[in-house]
mmCIF file of C-alpha atoms in Angstrom:
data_model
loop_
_atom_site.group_PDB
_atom_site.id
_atom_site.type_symbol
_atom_site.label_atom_id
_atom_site.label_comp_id
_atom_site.label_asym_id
_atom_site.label_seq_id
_atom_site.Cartn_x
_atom_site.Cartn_y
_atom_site.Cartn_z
ATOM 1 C CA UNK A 219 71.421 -26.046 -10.386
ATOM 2 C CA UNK A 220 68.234 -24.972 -8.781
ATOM 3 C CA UNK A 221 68.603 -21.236 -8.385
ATOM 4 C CA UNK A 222 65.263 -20.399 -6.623
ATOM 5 C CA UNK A 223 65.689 -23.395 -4.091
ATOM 6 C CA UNK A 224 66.029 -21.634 -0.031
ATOM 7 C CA UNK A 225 68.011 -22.887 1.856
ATOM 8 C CA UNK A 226 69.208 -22.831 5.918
ATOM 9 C CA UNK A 227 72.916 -24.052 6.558
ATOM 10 C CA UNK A 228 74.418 -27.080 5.848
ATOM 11 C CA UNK A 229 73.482 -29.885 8.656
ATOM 12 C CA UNK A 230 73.230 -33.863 7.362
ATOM 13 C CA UNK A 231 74.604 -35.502 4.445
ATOM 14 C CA UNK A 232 72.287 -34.459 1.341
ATOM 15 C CA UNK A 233 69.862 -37.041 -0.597
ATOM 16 C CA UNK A 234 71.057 -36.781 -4.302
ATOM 17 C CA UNK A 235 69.435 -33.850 -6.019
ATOM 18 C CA UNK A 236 69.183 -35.775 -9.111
ATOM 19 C CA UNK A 237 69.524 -39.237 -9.500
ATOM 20 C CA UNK A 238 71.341 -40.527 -12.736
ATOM 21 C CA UNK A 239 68.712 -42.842 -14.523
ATOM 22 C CA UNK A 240 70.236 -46.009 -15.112
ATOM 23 C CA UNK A 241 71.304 -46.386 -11.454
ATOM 24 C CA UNK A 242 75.061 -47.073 -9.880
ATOM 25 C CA UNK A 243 77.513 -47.577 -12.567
ATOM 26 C CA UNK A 244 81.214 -48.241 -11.511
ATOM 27 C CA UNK A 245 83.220 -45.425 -11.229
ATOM 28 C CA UNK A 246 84.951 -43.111 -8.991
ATOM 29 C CA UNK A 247 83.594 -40.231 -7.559
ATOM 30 C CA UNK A 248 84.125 -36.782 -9.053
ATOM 31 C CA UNK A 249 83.501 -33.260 -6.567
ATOM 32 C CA UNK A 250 83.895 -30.187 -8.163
ATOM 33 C CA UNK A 251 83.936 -27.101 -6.123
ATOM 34 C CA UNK A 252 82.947 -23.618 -8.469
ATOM 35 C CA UNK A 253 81.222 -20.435 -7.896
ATOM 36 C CA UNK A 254 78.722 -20.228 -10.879
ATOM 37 C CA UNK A 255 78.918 -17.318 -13.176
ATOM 38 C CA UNK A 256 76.422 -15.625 -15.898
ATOM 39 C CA UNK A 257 78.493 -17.438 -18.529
ATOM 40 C CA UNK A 258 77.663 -20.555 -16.979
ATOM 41 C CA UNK A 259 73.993 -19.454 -16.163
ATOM 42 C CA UNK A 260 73.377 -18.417 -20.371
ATOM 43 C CA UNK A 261 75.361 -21.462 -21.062
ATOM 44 C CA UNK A 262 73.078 -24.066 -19.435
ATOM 45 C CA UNK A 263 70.097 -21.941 -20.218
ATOM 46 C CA UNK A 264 70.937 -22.343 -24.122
ATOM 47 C CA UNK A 265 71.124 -25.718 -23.974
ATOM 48 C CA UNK A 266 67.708 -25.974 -22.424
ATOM 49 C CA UNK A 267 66.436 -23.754 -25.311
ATOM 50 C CA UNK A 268 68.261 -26.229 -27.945
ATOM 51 C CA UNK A 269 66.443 -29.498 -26.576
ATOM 52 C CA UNK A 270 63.090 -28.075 -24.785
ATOM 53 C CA UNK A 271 60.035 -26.310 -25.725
ATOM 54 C CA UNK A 272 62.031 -23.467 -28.011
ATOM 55 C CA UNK A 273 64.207 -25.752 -30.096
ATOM 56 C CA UNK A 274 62.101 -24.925 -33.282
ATOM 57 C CA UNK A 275 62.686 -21.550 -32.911
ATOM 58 C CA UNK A 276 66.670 -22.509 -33.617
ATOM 59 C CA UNK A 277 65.810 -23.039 -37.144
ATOM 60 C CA UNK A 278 62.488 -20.674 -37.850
ATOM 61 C CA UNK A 279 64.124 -17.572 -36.732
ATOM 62 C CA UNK A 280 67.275 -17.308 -39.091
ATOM 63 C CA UNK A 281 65.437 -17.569 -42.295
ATOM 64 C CA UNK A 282 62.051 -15.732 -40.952
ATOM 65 C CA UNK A 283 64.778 -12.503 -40.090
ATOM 66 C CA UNK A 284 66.533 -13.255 -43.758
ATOM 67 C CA UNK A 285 63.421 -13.370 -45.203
ATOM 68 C CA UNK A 286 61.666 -10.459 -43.933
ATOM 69 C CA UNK A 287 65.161 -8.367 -44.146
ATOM 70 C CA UNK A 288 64.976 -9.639 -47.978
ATOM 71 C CA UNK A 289 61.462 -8.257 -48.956
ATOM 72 C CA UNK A 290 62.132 -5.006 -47.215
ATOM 73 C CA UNK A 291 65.334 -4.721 -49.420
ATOM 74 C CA UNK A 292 63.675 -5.550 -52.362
ATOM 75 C CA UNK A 293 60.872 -3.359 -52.056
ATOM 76 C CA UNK A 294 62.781 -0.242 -50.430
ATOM 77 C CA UNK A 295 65.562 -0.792 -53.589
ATOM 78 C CA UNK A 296 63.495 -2.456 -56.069
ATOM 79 C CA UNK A 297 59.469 -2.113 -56.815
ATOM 80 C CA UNK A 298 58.901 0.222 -53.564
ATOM 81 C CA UNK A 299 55.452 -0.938 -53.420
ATOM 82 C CA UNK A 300 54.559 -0.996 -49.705
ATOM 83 C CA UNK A 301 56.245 2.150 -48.587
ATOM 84 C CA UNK A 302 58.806 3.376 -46.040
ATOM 85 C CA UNK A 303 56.808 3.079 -43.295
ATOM 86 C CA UNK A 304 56.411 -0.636 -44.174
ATOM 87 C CA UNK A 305 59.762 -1.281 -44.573
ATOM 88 C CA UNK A 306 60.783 0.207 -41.573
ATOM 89 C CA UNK A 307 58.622 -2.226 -39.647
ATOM 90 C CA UNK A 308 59.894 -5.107 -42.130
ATOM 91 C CA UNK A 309 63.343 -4.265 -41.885
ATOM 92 C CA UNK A 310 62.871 -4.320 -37.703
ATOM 93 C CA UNK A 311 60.976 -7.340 -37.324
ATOM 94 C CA UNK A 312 63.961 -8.919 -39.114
ATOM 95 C CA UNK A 313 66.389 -7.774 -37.020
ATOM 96 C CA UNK A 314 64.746 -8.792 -34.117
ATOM 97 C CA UNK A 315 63.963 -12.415 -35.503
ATOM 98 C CA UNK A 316 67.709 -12.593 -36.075
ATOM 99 C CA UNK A 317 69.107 -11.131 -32.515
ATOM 100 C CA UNK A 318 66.131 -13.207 -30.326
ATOM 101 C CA UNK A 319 68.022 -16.446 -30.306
ATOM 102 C CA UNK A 320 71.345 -15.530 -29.536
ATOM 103 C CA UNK A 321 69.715 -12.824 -27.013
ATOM 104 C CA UNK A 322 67.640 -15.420 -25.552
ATOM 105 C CA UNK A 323 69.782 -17.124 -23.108
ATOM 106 C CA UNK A 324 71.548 -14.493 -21.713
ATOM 107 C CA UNK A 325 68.349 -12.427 -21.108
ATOM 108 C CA UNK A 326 66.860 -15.978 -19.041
ATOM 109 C CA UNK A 327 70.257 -15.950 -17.296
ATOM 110 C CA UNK A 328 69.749 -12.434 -15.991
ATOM 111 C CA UNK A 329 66.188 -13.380 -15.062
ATOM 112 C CA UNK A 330 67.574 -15.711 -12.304
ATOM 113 C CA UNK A 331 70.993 -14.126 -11.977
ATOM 114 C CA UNK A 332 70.329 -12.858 -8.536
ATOM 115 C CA UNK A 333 68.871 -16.264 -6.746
ATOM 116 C CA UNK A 334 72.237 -17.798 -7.794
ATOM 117 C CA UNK A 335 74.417 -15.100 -6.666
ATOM 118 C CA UNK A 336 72.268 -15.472 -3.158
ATOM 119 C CA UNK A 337 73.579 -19.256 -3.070
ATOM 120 C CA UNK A 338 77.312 -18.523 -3.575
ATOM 121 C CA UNK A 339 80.039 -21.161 -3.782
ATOM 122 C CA UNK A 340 79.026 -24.408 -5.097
ATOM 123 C CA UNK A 341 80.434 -28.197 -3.635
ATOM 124 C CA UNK A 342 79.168 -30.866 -6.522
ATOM 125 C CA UNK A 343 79.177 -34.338 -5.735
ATOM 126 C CA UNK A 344 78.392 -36.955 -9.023
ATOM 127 C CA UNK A 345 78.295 -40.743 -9.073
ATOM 128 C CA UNK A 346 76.618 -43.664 -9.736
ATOM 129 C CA UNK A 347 73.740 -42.695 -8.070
ATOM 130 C CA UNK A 348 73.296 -38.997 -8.325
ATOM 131 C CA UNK A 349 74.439 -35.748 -8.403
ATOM 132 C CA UNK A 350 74.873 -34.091 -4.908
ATOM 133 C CA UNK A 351 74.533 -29.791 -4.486
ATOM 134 C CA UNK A 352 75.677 -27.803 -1.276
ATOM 135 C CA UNK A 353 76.018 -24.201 -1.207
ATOM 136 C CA UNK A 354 77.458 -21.756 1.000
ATOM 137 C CA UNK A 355 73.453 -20.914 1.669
ATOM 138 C CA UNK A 356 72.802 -24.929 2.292
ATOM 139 C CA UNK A 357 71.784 -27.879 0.314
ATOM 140 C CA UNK A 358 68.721 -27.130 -2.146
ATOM 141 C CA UNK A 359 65.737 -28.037 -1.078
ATOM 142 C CA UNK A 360 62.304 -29.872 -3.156
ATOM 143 C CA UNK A 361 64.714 -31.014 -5.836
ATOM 144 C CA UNK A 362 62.868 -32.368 -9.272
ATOM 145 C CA UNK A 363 59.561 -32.926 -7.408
ATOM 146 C CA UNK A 364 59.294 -29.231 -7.052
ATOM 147 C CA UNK A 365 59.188 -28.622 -10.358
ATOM 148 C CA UNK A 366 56.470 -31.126 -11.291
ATOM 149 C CA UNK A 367 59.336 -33.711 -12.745
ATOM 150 C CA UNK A 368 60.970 -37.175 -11.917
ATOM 151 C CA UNK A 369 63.774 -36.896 -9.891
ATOM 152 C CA UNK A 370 66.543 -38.169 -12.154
ATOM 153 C CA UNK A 371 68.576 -36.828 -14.831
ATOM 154 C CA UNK A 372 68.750 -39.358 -18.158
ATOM 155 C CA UNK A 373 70.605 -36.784 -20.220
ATOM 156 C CA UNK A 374 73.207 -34.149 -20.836
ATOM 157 C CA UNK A 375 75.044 -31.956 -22.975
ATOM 158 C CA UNK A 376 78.849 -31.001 -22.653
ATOM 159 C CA UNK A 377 79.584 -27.614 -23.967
ATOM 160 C CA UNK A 378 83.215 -26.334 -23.696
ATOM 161 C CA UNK A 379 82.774 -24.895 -20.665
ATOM 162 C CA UNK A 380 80.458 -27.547 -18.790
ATOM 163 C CA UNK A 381 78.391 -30.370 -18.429
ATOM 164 C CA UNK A 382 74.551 -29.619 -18.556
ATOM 165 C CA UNK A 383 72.632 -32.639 -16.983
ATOM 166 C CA UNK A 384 68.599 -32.712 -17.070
ATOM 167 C CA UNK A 385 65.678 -34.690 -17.830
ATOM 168 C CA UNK A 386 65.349 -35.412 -21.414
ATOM 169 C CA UNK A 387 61.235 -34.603 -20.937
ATOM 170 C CA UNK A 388 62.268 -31.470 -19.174
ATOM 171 C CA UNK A 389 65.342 -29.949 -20.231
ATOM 172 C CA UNK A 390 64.308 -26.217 -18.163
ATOM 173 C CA UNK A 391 65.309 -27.842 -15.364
ATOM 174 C CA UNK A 392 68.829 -28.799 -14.884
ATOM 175 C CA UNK A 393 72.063 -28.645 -12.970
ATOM 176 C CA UNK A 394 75.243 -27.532 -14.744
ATOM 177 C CA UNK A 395 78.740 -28.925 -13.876
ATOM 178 C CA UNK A 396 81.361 -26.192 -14.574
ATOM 179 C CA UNK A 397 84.487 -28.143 -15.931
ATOM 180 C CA UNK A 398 86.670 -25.584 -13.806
ATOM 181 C CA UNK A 399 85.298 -26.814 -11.143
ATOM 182 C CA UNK A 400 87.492 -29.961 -10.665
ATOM 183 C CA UNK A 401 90.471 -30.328 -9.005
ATOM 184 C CA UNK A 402 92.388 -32.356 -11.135
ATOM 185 C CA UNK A 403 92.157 -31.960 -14.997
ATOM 186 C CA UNK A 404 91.863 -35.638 -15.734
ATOM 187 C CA UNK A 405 88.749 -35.586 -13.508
ATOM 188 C CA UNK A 406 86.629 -33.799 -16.593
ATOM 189 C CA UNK A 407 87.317 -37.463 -18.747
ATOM 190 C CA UNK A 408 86.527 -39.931 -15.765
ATOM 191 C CA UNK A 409 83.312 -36.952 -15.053
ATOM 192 C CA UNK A 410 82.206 -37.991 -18.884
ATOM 193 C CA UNK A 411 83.238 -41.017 -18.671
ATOM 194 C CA UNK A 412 80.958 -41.537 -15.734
ATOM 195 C CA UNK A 413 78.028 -39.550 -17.547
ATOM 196 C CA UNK A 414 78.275 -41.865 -20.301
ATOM 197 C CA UNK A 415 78.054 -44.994 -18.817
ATOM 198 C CA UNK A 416 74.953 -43.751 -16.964
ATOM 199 C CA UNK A 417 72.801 -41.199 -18.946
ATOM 200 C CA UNK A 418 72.429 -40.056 -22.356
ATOM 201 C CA UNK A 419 74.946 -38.070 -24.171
ATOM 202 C CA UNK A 420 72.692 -35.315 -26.430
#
């Protein structure tokens, strides 16, 4: 999903967005049809976190927020050697440390909230060779290139609401897959099914 990408209407038959690495595997088709939501927005948006840039911060932030939430304890009930001002500040660094990561997505979801609003109703296309967007304001335009990356997806993520597809070397930009989005239930298997006999499964 490419929420800044413009767009005029729909006219010929799109190039693939992304391309799956490993090229045409066998395998039916799957088309899901969705109109993307916050949830889905956060979603996609925390799995970029996990594997990108921020993933460290996964596993500094919990103990930095118990940590500092520990000393200001033990100084405000214990020794009281720093002060209440100091503890104040302690005590509030912690509790940011400890809401920033769960915060995180949904407050990058709201950043681009309104582009993907402005592109409405989604029509997904994904097989062997690619994954396929329209939208009721057109097919995306630039793809990968625009953002300075390969055109091709070589990973993803399933979460329990969707499938989160991206280049392992740049996991901000990606396309999500809503699992409601299919018209069939068994379509989500032969939709991993066909992931995993292409790209990476993270």
């Amino acid at each position: 999903m490419r929420p800044d990408a413009a767009g005029a209407g729909p006219t010929e038959p799109a190039e693939p967005l992304f391309e799956l690495a490993v090229g045409s595997a066998a395998g039916r088709a799957v088309e899901l049809v969705y109109t993307p939501t916050l949830a889905d927005v956060a979603d996609a948006m925390r799995v970029a976190m996990r594997h990108g840039d921020f993933r460290q911060l996964r596993w500094a932030l919990p103990p930095t927020a118990a940590l500092a939430l520990f000393v200001a304890g033990w100084d405000r009930f214990g020794y009281g050697v720093m002060g209440p001002a100091f503890q104040t500040v302690l005590a509030g660094l912690g509790l940011f440390a400890g809401l920033l990561w769960p915060l995180a997505p949904w407050v990058s979801a709201l950043r681009v909230w309104p582009a993907v609003v402005r592109r409405g109703d989604f029509r997904t296309r994904v097989d062997g060779d690619g994954v396929t967007c329209e939208s009721a304001a057109g097919t995306p335009s630039g793809g990968a290139e625009a953002a300075g990356v390969e055109p091709y997806c070589d990973a993803y993520v399933e979460t329990a609401r969707q499938f989160v597809l991206f280049p392992s070397e740049r996991p901000d930009v990606w396309v999500a897959l809503p699992k409601r989005g299919v018209s069939d239930p068994a379509d989500v298997d032969r939709l991993r099914a066909l992931l995993d006999r292409n790209i990476t499964r993270m």
